[in-house]
Short mmCIF file of C-alpha atoms and ligand atoms in Angstrom, two decimals:
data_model
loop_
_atom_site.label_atom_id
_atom_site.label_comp_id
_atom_site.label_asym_id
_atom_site.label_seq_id
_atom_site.Cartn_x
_atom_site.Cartn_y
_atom_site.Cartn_z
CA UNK A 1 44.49 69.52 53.89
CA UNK A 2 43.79 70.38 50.46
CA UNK A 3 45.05 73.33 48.73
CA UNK A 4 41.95 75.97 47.52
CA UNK A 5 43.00 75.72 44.44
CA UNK A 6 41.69 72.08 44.54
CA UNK A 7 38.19 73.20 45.97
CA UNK A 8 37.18 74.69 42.99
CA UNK A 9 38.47 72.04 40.59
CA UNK A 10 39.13 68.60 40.94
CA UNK A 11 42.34 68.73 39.40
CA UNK A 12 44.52 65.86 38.90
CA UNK A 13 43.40 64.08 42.04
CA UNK A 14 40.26 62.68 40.15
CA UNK A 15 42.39 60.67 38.19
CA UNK A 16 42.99 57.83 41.77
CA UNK A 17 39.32 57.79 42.08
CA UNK A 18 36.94 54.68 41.56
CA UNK A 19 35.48 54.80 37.98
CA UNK A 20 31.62 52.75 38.53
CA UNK A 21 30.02 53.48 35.80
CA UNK A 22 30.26 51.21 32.13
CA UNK A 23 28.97 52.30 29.18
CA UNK A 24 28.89 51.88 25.25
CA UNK A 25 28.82 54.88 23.12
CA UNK A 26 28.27 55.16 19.07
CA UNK A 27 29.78 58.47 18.74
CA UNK A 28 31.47 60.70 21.31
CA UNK A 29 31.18 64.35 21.16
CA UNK A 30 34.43 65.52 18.73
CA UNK A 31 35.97 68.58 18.42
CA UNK A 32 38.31 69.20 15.46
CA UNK A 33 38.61 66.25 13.60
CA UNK A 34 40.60 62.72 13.31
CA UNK A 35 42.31 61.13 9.70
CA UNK A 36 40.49 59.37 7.46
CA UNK A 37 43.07 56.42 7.42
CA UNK A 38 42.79 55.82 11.02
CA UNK A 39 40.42 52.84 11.49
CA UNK A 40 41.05 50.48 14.30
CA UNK A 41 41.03 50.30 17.53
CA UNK A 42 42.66 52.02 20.33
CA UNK A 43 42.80 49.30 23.81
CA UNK A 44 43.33 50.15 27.15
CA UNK A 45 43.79 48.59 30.70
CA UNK A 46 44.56 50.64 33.73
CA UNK A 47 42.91 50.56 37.02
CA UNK A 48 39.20 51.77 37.89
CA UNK A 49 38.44 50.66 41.33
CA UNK A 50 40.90 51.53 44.65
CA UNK A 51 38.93 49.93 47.29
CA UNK A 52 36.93 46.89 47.91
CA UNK A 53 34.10 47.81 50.60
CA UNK A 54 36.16 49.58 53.46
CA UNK A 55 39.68 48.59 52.79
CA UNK A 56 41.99 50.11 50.11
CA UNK A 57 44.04 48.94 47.09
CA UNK A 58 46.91 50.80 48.32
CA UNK A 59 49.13 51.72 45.42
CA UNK A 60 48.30 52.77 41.53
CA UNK A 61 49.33 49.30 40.54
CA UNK A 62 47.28 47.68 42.39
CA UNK A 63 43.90 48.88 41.57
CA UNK A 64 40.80 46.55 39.67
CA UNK A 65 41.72 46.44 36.00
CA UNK A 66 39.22 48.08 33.70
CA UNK A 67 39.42 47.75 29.89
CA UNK A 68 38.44 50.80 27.50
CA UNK A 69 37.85 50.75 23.99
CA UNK A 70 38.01 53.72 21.22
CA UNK A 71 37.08 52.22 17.98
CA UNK A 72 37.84 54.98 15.23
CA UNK A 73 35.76 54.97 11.51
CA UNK A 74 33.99 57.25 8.76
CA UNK A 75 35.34 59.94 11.01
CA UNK A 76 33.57 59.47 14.16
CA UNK A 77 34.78 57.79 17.77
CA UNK A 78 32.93 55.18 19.35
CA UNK A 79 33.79 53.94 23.29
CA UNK A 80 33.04 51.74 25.46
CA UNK A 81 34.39 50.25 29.03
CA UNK A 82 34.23 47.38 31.14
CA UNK A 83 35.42 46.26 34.41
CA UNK A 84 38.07 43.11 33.62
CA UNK A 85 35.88 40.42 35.05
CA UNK A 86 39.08 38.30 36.53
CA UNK A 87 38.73 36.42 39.66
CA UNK A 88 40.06 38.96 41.67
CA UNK A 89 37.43 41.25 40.29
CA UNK A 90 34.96 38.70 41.18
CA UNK A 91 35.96 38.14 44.80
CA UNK A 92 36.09 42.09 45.01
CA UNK A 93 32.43 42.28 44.01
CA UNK A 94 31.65 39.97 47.00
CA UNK A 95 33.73 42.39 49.52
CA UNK A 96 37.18 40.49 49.35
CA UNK A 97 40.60 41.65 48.38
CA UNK A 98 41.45 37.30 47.69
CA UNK A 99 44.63 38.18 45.75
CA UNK A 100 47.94 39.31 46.91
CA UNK A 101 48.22 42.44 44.76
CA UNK A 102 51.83 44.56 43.60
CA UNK A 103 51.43 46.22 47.19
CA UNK A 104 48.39 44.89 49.13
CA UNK A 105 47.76 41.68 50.61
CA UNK A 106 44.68 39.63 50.97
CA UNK A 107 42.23 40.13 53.53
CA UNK A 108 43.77 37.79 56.22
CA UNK A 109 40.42 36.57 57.24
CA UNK A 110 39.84 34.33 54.39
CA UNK A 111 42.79 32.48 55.31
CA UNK A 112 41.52 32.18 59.04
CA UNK A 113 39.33 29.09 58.43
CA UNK A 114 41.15 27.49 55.60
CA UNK A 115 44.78 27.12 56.68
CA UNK A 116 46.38 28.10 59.40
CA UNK A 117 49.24 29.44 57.13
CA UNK A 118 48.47 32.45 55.26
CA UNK A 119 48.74 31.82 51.64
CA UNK A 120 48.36 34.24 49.24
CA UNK A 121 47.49 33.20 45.69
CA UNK A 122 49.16 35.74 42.92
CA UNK A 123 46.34 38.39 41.06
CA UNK A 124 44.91 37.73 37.58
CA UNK A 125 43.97 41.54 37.94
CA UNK A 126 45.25 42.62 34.56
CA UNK A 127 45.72 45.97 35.15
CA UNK A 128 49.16 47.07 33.67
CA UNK A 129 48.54 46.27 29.51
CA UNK A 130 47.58 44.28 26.97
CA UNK A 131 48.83 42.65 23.29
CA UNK A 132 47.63 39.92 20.64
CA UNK A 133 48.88 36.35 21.20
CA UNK A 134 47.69 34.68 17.93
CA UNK A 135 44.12 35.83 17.59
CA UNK A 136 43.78 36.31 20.74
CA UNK A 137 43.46 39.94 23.17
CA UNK A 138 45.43 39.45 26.13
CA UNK A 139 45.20 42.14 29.51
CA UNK A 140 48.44 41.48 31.49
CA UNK A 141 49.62 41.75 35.02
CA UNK A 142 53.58 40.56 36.39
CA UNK A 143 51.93 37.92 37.69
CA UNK A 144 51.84 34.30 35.40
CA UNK A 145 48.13 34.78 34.88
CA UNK A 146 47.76 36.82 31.52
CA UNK A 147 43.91 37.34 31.10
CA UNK A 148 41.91 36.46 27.46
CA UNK A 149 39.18 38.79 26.52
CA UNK A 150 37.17 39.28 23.88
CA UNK A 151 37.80 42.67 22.25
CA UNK A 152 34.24 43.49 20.92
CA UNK A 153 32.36 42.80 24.37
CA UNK A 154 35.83 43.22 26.40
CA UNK A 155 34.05 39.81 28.74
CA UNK A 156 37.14 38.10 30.42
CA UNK A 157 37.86 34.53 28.69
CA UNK A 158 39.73 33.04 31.41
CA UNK A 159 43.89 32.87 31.51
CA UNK A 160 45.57 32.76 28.13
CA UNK A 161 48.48 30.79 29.22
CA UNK A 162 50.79 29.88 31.58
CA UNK A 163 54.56 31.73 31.62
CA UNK A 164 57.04 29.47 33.29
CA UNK A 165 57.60 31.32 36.56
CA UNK A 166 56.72 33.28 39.31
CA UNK A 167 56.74 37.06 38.46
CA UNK A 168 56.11 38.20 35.27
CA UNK A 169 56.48 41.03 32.88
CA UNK A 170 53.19 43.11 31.41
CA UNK A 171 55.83 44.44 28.59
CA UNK A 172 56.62 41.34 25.95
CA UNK A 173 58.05 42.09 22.64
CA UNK A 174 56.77 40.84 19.51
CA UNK A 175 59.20 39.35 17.21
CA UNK A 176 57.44 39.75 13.66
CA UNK A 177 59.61 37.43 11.75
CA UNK A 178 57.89 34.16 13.94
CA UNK A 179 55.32 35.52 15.11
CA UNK A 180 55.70 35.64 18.71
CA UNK A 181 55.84 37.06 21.80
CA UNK A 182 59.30 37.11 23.76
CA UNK A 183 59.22 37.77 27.14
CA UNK A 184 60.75 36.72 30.10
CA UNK A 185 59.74 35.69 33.83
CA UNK A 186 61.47 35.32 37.20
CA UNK A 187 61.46 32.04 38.81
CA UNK A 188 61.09 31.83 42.92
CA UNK A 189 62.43 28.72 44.23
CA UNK A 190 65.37 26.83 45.94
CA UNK A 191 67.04 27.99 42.45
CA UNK A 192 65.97 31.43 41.03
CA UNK A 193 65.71 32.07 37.33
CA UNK A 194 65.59 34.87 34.99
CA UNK A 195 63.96 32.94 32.49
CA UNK A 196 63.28 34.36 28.67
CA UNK A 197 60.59 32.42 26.72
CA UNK A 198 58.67 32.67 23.33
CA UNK A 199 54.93 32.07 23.16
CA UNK A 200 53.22 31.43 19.55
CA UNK A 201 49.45 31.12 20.83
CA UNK A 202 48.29 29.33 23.62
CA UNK A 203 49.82 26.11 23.53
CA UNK A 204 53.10 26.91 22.00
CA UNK A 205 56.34 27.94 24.11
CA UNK A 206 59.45 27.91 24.31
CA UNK A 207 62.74 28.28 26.52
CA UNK A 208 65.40 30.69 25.32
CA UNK A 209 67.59 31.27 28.08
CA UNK A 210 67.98 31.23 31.71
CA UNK A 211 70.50 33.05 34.03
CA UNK A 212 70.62 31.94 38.08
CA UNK A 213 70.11 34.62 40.43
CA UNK A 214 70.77 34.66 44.31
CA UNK A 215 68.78 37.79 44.53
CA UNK A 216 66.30 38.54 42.00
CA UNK A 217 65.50 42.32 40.98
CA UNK A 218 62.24 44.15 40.60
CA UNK A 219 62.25 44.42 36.36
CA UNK A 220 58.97 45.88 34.80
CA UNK A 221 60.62 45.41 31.14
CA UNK A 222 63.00 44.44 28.92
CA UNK A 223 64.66 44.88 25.66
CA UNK A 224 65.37 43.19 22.53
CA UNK A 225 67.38 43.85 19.82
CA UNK A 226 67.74 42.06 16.26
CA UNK A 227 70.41 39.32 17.53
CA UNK A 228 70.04 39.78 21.47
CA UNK A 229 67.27 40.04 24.82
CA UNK A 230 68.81 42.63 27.18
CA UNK A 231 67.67 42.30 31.32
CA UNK A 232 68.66 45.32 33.14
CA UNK A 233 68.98 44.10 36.48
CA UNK A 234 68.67 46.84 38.92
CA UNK A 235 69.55 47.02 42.34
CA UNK A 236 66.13 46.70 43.52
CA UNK A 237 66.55 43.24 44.68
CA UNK A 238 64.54 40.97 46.48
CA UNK A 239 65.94 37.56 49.10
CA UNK A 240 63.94 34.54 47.89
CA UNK A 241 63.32 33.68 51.71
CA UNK A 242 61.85 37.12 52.38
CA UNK A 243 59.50 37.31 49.74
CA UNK A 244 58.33 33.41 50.78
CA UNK A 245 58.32 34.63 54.47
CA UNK A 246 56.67 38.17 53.74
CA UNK A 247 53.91 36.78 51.75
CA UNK A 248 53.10 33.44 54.09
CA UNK A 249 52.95 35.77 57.27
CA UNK A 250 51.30 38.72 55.24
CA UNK A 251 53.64 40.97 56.95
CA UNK A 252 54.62 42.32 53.76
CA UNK A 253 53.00 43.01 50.20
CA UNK A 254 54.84 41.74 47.32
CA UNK A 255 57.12 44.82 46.38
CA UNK A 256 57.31 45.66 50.30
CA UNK A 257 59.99 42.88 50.37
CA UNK A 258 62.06 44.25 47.76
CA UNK A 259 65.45 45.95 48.51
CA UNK A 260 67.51 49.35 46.87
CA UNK A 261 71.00 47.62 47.50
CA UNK A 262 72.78 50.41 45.40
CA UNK A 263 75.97 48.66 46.48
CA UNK A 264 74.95 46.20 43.49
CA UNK A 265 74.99 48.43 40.65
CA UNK A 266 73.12 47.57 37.67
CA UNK A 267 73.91 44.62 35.69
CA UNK A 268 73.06 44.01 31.94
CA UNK A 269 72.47 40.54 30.84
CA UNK A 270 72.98 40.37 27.18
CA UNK A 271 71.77 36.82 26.09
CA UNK A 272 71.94 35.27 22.18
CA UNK A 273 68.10 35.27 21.48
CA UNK A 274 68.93 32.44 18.97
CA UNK A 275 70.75 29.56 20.84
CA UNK A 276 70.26 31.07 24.83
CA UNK A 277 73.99 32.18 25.48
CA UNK A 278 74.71 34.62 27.74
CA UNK A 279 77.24 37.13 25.85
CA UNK A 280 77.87 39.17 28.71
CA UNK A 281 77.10 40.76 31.90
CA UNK A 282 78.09 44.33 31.87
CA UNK A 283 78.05 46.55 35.28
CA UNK A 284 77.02 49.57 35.78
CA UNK A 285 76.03 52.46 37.99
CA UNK A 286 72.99 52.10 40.15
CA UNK A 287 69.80 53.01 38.21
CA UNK A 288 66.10 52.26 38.40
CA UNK A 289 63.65 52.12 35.70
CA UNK A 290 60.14 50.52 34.94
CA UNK A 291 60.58 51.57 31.03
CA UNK A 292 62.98 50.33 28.59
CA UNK A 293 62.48 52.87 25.27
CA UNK A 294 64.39 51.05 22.57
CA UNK A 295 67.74 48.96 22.39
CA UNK A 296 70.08 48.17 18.85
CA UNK A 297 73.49 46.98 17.85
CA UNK A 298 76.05 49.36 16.82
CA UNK A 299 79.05 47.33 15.61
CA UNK A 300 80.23 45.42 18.78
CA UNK A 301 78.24 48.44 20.97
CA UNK A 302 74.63 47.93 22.21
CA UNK A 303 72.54 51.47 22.80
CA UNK A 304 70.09 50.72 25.21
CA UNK A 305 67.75 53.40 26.06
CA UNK A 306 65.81 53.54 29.41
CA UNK A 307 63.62 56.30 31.13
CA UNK A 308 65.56 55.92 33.83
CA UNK A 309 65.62 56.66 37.78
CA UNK A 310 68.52 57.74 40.21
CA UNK A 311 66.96 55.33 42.66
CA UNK A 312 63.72 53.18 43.41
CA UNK A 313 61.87 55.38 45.34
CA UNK A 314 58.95 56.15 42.67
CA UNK A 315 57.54 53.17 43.70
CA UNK A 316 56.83 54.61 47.16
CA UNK A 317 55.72 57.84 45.59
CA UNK A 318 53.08 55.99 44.06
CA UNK A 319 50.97 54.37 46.90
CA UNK A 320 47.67 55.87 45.72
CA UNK A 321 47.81 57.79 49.63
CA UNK A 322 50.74 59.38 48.89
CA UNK A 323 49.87 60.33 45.56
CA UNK A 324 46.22 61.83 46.41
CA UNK A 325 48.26 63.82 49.52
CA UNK A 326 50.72 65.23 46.76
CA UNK A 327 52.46 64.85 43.52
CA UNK A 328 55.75 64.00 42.69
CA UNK A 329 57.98 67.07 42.00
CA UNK A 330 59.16 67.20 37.91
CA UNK A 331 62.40 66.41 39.09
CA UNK A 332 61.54 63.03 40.85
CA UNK A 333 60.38 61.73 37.38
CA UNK A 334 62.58 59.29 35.04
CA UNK A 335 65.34 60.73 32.35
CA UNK A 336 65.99 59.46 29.09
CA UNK A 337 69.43 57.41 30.12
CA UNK A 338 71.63 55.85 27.29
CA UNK A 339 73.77 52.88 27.92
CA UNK A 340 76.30 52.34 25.76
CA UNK A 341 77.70 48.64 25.98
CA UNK A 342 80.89 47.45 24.36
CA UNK A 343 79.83 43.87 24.23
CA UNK A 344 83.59 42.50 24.18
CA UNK A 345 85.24 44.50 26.81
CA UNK A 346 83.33 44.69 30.23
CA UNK A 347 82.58 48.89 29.73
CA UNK A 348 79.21 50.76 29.77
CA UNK A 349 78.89 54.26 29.04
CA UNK A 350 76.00 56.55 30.68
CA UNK A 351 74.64 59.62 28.81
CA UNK A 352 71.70 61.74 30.02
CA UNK A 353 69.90 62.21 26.42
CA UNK A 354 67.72 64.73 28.02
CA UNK A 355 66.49 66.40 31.12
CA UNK A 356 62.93 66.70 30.03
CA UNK A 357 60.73 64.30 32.20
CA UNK A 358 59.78 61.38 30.43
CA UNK A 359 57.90 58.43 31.60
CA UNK A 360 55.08 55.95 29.24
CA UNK A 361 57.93 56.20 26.74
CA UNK A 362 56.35 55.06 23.32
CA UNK A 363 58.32 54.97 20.10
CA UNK A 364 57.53 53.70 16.13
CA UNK A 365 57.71 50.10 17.53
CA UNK A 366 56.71 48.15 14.55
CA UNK A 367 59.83 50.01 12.50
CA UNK A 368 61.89 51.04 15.18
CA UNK A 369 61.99 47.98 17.60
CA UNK A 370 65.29 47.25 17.96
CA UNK A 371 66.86 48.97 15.49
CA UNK A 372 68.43 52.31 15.46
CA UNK A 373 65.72 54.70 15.84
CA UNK A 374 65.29 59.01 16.38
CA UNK A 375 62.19 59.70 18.25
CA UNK A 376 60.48 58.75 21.55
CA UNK A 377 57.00 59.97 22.99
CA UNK A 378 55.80 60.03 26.37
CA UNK A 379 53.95 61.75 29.69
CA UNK A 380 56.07 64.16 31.51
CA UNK A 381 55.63 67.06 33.98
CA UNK A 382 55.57 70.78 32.70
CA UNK A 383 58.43 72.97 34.22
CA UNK A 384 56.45 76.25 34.93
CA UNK A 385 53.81 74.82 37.13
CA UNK A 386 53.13 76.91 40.58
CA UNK A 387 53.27 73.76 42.06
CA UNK A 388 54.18 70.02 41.68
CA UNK A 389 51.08 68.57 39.42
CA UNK A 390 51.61 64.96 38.14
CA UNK A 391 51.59 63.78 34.77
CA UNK A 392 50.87 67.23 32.94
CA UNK A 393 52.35 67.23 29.66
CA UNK A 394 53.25 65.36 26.49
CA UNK A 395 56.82 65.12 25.29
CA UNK A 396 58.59 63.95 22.12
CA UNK A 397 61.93 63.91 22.33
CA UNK A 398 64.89 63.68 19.36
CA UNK A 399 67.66 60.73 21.01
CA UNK A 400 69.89 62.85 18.12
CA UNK A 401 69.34 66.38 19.48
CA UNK A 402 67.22 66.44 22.73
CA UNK A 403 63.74 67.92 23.13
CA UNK A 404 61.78 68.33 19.78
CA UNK A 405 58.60 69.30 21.35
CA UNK A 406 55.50 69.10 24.00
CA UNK A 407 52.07 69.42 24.35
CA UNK A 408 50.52 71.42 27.54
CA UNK A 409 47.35 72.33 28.37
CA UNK A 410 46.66 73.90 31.94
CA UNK A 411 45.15 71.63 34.21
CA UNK A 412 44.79 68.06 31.66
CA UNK A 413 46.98 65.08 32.62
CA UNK A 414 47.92 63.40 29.70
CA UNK A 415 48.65 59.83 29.89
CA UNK A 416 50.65 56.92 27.38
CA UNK A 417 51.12 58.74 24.15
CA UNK A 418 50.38 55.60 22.06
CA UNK A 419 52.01 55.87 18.28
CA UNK A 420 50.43 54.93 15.42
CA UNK A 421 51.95 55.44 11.93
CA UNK A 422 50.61 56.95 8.63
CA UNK A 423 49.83 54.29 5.93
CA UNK A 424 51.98 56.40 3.49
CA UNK A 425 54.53 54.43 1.54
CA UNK A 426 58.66 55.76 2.40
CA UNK A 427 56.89 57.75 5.38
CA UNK A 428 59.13 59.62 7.72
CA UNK A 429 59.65 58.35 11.56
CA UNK A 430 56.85 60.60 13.27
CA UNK A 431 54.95 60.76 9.82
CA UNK A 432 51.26 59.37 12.28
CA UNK A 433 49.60 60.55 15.21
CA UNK A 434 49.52 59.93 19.07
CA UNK A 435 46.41 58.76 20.96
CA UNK A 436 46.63 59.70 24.30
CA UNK A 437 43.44 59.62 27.00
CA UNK A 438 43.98 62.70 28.96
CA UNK A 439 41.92 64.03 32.26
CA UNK A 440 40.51 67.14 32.34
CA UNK A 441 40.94 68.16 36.02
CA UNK A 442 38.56 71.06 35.53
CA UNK A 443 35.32 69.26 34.76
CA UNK A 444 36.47 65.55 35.93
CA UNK A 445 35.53 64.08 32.17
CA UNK A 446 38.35 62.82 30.56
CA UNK A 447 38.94 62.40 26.26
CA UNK A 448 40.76 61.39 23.90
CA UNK A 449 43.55 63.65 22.29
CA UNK A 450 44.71 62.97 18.81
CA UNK A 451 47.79 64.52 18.07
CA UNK A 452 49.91 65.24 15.28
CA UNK A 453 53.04 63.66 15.78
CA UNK A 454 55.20 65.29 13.78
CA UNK A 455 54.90 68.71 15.27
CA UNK A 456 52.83 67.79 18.23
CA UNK A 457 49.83 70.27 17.27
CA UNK A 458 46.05 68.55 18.31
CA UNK A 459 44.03 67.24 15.45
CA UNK A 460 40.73 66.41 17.62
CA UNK A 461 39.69 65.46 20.69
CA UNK A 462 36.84 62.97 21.74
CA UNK A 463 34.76 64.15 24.83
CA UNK A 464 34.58 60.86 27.29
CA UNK A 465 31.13 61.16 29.69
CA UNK A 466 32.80 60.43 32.59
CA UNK A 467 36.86 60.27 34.15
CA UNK A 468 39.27 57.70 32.77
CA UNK A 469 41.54 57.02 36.15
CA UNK A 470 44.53 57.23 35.25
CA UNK A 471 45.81 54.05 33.24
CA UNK A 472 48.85 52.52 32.56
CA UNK A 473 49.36 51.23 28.75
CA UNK A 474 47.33 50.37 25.54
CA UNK A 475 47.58 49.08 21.93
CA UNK A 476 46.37 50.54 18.61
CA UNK A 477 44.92 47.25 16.30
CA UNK A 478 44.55 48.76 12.71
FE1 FE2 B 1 54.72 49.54 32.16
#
């Protein structure tokens, strides 16, 4: 039963419906006005589609990747969207979930005539984000099947290459001094891997470490600093044998066979990114997160920053059911967490940096990657709603002092604050602006707010002709 307050306004429930429609547009409608320097282009993934005839993608991560577009120049805002045409998108257009998704299996009857096991075949719906390999756009997934696309007409080019294992990560790092991406992948077999890997373009990779695991854990990131890759392993673990059995019998969805064994604790892997050692494993108390914000050495301390969870159980809050029924509460949203890690004695240190809600954490990644750094940007939920009301509010907050700001408006659902910095010369940190695509749950249009992000005050916003369900992640290209 819906609330009234949702009869008369859509509100943020719009945002886990089915998007149909594609379109190009020259120039959306703008009000107030965007800088001259910014030029480039703003791309998105996120999901559009959250059924396939009659049966449901049951959880926000598992809905049919769509790819959107904000091209910014001579002052005006162009857009355009497409679904990702991936095979999974393909089999969906002929009525078939054919993919075992984050937290929805296959229809079983394709299997029927085939095999008289039930094999699931991992996505390539590349719904999570997206970076440049080489010259090349790249959507992403957790599974190893990162989709090409081509980033004027957003058409699918087929996988971009192959990361050596089973599960994936959507959030690789780019190391600018070679010019690649780091990332890592977890290996299912009779030996499981954590397994961290460079990729140059297509062709070229290559193996920088490896760590056994009995029992992998569900990791959605990682982090990097100047010397060393950092896997926060959280007690969200999974048995090999499960997962095999839970897929082949489709009794269970991926994530389904996942684990919160708090008993485990968190453990930090701290490997040498240049010759593969591991320099330590450091334990520490039970946490969950799906967003590293920044890591960097201090001396013989690592500060590792997460927007972190007292448990796993946002992931159930998510299924796209639960989610349409209600909203999380504020306080069921991730923290800004700091771990401090004295790399030669076995000790971590916790420290809540702040008890704003913060989750999409962005920072000044192409300065601040890695290295000591002051602000961080993300979605959060406003304090002094009436009621519980999902992703309502922009944050910035100071890792030095706390909260240094928000941006509310009643009844918009902001999503990923993306950062992207002011060509001045010597600028400061938050000398730029954040792009984030926001929902109006009034009229059910969403657009794109440009905001100021040094004090957080809107610049202009770019009226979208239809809803923008709500996404995960996107880069600026300047
Ligand atoms: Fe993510």
């Amino acid at each position: 039963m819906l609330e009234p307050q949702t009869v008369s306004r859509p509100g943020y429930r719009v945002g886990l419906t089915t998007l149909d429609s594609e379109v190009e547009v020259d120039s959306l409608p703008l009000e107030g006005s965007i800088p001259e320097w910014l030029t480039g282009t703003l791309l998105r993934t996120g999901p559009a589609k959250f059924e396939v005839g009659e049966q449901p993608l049951r959880h926000w991560f598992d809905g049919l990747a769509m790819l959107h577009k904000f091209s910014f120049g001579g002052g005006r805002v162009s857009y355009a969207n497409r679904f990702l045409r991936s095979d999974a998108y393909r089999q969906a257009e002929q009525g078939q979930i054919a993919y075992s998704e984050f937290a929805t299996d296959p229809c079983r009857s394709l299997f029927k005539r085939a095999a008289t096991l039930f094999r699931p075949q991992p996505t390539d719906n590349c719904n999570v984000n997206l970076t440049r390999l080489g010259d090349e756009y790249v959507a992403m997934t957790e599974t190893p099947l990162p989709v090409a696309f081509d980033p004027e007409t957003l058409d699918a080019l087929g996988v971009a290459f192959t990361p050596p294992g089973t599960h994936a990560t959507a959030h690789p790092h780019h190391d600018p001094e070679r010019d690649e991406l780091i990332a890592y992948v977890t290996h299912f077999g009779p030996r499981c891997e954590y397994r961290i890997f460079a990729q140059r373009d297509r062709n070229r990779q290559r193996r920088i470490a490896s760590a056994r695991v009995r029992e992998p854990a569900y990791m959605h990131s990682f982090a990097l600093t100047e010397r060393y890759a950092v896997l926060a392993a959280f007690p969200l673990v999974v048995n090999p044998l499960r997962l095999a059995t839970g897929l082949a019998t489709g009794a269970r969805p991926f994530i389904e066979n996942y684990e919160w064994k708090p008993e485990l604790g968190t453990r930090l892997l701290v490997f040498d990114r240049e010759d593969g050692a591991l320099r330590g494993e450091y334990a520490a108390e039970p946490r969950f997160a799906f967003h590293h914000v920044n890591a960097f050495e201090r001396g013989s301390e690592l500060v590792l920053d997460l927007a972190a969870y007292d448990d796993a159980s946002i992931v159930d809050s998510l299924y796209v059911e639960r989610l349409r029924e209600a909203p999380p509460p504020p306080s069921a949203y991730a923290r800004l967490l700091r771990y401090r890690v004295s790399l030669d004695d076995p000790q971590v240190e916790e420290e809540e940096l702040s008890d704003v809600p913060l989750e999409l954490p962005r920072i000044d990644y192409r300065e601040r990657n890695g290295r000591p750094y002051r602000y961080v940007y993300g979605a959060g939920a406003h304090p002094d709603g009436d009621a519980p009301d999902f992703l309502d509010q922009l944050v910035k907050l100071d890792v030095e002092g706390g909260e240094a700001g928000a941006w509310f408006e009643p009844g918009s659902y902001p999503g990923e604050p993306v950062f992207v910095p002011s060509p001045e010369p010597d600028r400061a940190e938050d000398d730029g602006v954040l792009l984030s695509v926001v929902l109006d749950g009034r009229d059910a249009r969403s657009y794109l707010l440009v905001l100021d992000a040094a004090s957080l005050t809107e610049l202009g916003r770019a009226r979208v002709p239809h809803h923008i369900p709500f996404g995960f992640h996107g880069q600026y290209f300047g």
